[in-house]
PDB file of C-alpha atoms in Angstrom:
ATOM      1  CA  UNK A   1       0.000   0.000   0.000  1.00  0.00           C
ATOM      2  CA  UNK A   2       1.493   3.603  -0.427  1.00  0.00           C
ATOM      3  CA  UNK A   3       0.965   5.828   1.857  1.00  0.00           C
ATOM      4  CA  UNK A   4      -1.558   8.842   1.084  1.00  0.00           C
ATOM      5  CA  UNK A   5      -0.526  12.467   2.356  1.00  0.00           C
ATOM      6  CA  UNK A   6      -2.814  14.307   4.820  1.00  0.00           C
ATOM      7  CA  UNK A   7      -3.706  16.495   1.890  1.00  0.00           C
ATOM      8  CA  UNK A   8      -4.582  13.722  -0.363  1.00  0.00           C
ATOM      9  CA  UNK A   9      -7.059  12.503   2.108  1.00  0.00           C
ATOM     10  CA  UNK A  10      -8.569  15.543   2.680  1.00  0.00           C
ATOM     11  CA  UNK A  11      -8.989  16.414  -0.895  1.00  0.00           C
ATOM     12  CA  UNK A  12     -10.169  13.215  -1.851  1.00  0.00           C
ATOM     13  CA  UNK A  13     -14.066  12.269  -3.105  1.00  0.00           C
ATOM     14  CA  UNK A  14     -15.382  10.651  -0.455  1.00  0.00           C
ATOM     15  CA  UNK A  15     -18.189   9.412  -2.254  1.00  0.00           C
ATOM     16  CA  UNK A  16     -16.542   7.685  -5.403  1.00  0.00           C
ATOM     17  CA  UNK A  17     -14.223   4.721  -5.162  1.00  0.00           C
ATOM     18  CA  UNK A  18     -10.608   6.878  -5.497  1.00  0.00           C
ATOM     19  CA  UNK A  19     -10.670   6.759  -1.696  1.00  0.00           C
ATOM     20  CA  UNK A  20     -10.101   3.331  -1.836  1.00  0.00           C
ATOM     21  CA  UNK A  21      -8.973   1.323   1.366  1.00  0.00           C
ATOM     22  CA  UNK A  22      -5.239   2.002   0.233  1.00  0.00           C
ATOM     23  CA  UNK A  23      -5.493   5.361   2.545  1.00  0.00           C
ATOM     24  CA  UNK A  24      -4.272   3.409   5.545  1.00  0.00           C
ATOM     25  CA  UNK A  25      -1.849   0.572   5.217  1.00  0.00           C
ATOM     26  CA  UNK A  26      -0.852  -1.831   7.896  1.00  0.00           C
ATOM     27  CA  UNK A  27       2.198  -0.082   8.595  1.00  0.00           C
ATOM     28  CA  UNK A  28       0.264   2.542   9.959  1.00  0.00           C
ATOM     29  CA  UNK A  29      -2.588   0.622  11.254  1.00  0.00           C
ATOM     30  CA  UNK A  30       0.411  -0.933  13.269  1.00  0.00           C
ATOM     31  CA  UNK A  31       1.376   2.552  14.885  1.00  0.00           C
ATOM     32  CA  UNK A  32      -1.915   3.408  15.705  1.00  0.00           C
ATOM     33  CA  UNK A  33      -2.520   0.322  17.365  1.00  0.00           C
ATOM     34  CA  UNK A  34       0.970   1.047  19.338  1.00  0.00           C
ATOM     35  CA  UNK A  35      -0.241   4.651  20.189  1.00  0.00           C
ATOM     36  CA  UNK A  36       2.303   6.523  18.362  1.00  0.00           C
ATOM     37  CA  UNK A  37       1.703   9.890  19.034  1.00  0.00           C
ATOM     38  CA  UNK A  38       2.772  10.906  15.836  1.00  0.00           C
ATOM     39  CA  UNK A  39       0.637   8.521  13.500  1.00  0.00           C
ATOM     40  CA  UNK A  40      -2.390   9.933  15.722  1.00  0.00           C
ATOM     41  CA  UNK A  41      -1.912  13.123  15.043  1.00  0.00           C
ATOM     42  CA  UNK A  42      -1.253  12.411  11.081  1.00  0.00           C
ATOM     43  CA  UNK A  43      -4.430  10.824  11.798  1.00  0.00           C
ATOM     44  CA  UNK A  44      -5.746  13.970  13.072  1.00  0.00           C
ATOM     45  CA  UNK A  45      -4.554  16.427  10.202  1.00  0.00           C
ATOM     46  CA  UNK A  46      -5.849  13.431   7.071  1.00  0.00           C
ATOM     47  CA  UNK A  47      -8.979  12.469   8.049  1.00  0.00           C
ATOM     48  CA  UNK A  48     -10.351  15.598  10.796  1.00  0.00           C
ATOM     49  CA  UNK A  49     -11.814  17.650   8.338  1.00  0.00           C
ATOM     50  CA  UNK A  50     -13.160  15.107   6.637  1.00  0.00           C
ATOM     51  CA  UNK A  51     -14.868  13.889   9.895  1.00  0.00           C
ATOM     52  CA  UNK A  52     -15.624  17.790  11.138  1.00  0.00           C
ATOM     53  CA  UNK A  53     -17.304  17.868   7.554  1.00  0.00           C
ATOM     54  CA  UNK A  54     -19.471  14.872   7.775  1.00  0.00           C
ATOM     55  CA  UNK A  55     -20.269  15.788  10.842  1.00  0.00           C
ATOM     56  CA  UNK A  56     -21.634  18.883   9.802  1.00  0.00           C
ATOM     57  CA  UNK A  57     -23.059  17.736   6.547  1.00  0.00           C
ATOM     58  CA  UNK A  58     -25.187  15.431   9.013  1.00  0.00           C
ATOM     59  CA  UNK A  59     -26.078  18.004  11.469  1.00  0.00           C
ATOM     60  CA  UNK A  60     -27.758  19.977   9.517  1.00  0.00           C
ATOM     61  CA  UNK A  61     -26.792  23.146  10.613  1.00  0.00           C
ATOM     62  CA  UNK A  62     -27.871  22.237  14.145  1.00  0.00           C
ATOM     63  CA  UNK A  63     -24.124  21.983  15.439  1.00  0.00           C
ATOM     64  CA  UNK A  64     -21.701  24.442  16.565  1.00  0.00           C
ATOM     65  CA  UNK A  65     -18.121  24.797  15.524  1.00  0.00           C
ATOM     66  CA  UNK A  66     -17.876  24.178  19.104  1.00  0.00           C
ATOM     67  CA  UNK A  67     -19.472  21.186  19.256  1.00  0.00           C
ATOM     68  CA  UNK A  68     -18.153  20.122  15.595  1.00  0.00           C
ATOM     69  CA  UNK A  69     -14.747  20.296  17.561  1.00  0.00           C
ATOM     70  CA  UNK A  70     -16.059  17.730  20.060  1.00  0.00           C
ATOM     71  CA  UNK A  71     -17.918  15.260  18.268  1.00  0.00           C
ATOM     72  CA  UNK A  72     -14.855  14.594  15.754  1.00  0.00           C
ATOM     73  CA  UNK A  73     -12.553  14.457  19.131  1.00  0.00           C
ATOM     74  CA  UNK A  74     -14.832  12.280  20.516  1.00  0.00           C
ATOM     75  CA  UNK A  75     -14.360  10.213  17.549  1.00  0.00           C
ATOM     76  CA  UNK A  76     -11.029   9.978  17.540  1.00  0.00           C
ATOM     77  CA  UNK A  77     -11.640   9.238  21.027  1.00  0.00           C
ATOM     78  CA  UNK A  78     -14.243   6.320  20.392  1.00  0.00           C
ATOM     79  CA  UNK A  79     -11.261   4.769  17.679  1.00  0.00           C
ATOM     80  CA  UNK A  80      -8.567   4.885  19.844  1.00  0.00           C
ATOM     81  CA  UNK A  81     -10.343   2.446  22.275  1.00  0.00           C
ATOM     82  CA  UNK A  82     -11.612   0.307  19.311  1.00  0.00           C
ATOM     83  CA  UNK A  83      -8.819   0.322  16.848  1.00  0.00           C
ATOM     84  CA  UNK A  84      -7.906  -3.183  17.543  1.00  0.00           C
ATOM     85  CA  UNK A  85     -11.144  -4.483  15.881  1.00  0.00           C
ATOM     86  CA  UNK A  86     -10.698  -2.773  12.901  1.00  0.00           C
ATOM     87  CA  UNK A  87      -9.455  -5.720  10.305  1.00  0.00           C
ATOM     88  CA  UNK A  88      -8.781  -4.454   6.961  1.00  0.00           C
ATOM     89  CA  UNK A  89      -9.030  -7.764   5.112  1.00  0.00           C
ATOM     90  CA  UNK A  90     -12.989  -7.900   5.810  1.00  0.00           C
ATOM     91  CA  UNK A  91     -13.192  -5.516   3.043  1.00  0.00           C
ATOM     92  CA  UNK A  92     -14.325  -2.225   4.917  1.00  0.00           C
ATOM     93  CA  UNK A  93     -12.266   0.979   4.144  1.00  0.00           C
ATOM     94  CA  UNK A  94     -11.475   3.174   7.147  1.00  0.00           C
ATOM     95  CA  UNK A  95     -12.773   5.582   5.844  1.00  0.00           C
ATOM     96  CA  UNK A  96     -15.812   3.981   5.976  1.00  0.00           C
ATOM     97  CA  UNK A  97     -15.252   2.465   9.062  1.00  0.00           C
ATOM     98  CA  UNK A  98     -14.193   6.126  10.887  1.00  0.00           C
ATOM     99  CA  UNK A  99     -17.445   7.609   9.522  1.00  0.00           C
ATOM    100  CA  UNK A 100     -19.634   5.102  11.102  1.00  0.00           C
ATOM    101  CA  UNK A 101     -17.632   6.063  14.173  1.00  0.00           C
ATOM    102  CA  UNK A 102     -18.895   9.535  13.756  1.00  0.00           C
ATOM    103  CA  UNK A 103     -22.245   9.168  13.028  1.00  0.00           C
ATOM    104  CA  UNK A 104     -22.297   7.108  16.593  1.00  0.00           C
ATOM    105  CA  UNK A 105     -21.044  10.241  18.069  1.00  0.00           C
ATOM    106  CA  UNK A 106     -23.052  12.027  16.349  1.00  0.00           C
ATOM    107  CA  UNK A 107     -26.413  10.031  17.369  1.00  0.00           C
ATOM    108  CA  UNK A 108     -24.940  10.345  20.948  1.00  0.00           C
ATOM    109  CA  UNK A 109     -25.276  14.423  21.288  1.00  0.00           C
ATOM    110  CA  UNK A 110     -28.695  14.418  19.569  1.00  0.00           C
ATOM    111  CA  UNK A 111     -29.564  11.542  22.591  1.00  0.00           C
ATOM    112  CA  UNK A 112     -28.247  14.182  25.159  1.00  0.00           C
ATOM    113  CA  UNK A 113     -29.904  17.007  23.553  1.00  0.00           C
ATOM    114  CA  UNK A 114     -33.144  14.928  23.170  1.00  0.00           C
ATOM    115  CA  UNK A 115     -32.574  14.031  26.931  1.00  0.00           C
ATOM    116  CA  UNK A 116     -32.237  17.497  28.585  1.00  0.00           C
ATOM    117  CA  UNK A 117     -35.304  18.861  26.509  1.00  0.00           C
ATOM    118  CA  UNK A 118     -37.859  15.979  28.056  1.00  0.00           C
ATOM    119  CA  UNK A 119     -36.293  16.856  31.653  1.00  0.00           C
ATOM    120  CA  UNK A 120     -32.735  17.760  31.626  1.00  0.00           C
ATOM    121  CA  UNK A 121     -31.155  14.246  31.992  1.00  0.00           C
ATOM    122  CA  UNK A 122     -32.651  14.763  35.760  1.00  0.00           C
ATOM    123  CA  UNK A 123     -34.282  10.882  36.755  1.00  0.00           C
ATOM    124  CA  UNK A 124     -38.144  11.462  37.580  1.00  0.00           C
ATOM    125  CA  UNK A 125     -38.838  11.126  41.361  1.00  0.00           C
ATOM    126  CA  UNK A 126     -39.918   7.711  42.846  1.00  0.00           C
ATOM    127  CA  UNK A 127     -42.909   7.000  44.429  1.00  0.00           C
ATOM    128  CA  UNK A 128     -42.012   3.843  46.322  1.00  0.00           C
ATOM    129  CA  UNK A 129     -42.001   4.339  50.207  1.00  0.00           C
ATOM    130  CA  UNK A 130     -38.651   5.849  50.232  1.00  0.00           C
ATOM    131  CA  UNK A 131     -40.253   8.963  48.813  1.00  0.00           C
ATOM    132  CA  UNK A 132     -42.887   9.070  51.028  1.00  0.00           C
ATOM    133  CA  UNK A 133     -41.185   8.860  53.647  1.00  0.00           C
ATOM    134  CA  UNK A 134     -40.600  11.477  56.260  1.00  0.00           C
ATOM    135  CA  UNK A 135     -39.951  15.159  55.392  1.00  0.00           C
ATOM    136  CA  UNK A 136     -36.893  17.496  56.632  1.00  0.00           C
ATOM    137  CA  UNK A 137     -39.156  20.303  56.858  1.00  0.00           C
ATOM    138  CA  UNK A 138     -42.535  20.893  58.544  1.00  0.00           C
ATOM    139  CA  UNK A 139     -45.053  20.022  56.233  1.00  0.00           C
ATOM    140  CA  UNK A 140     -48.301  22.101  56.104  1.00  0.00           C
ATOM    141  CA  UNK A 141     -50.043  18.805  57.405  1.00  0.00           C
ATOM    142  CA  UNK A 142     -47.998  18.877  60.366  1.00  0.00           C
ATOM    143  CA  UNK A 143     -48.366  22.406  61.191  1.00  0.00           C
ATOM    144  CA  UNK A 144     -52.205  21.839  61.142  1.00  0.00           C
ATOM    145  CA  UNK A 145     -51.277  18.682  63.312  1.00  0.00           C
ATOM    146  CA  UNK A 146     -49.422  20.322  65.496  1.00  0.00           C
ATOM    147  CA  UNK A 147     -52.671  23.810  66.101  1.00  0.00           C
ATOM    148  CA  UNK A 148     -54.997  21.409  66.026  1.00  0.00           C
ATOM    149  CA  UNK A 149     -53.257  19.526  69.274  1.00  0.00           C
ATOM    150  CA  UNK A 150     -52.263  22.505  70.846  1.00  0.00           C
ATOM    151  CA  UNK A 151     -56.084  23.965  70.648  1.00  0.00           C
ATOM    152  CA  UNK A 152     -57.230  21.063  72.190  1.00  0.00           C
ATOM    153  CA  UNK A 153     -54.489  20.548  74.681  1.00  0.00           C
ATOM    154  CA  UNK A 154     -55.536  24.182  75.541  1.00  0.00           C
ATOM    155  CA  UNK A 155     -59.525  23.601  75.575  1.00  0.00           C
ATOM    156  CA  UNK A 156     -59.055  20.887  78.343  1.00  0.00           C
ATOM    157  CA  UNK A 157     -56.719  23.135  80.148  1.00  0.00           C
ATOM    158  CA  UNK A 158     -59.711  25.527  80.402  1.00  0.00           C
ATOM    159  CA  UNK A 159     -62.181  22.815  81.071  1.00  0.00           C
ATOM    160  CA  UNK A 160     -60.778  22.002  84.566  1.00  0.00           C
ATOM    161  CA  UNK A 161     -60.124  25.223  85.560  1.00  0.00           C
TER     162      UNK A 161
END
């Protein structure tokens, strides 16, 4: 395989077959795997536009440059932890591979956002015992309670007077 340069990558057709697998040989499949800091961030300068441009492709204009930024770190982030599984004789490109990595990512925020717009990621309240249990503060039942006794504590004070 020869090696592409970052700006070969990035200026490739993402959508035809001249991004063929041959982007990322095993040599540097190897380094990656070996977390060479220096294949990562080659990794980082080929395909990070590409991903920041999916990304936003995807998005619709609902994302950020802010939040562009994050999803394709957290991409990065998601491969480094399952780089080991890619296997390039199963006939998947990385490419291809990386991008479904993305759109995962990318599925992920629009679960958070989803989330905090039903109730803020905040778990409903219980209503098992536990819940029902008793209060830290004087509750306006116990304040009645508590007149209510005193009145009557009071009344039979008067009574046998």
């Amino acid at each position: 395989f020869k090696q592409k340069t970052a700006y070969e990558i990035r200026n490739c057709d993402w959508s035809s077959d001249v991004c063929s697998s041959d982007l990322v040989d095993t040599s540097f499949l190897r380094r990656l795997r070996a977390h060479d800091e220096r294949a990562w961030f080659e990794l980082w300068e080929a395909f990070g536009p590409v991903i920041r441009g999916s990304l936003a492709r995807w998005g619709n204009g609902r994302l950020g440059e802010e939040t562009l930024r994050d999803l394709t770190q957290d991409t990065l982030t998601a491969l480094s932890g399952s780089i080991d599984r890619f296997d390039p004789t199963r006939g998947v490109r990385f490419s291809t591979w990386l991008l479904a990595i993305a759109k995962h990512a990318l599925g992920d925020e629009f679960d958070r956002r989803y989330a905090q717009k039903r109730g803020g990621g905040k778990r409903g309240a219980s209503l098992d015992d536990s819940w029902m249990g008793e209060a830290r503060v004087p509750q306006p039942d116990d304040e009645f309670e508590r007149r209510v006794m005193s009145a009557k504590v009071h009344e039979i004070g008067r009574a046998h007077v």
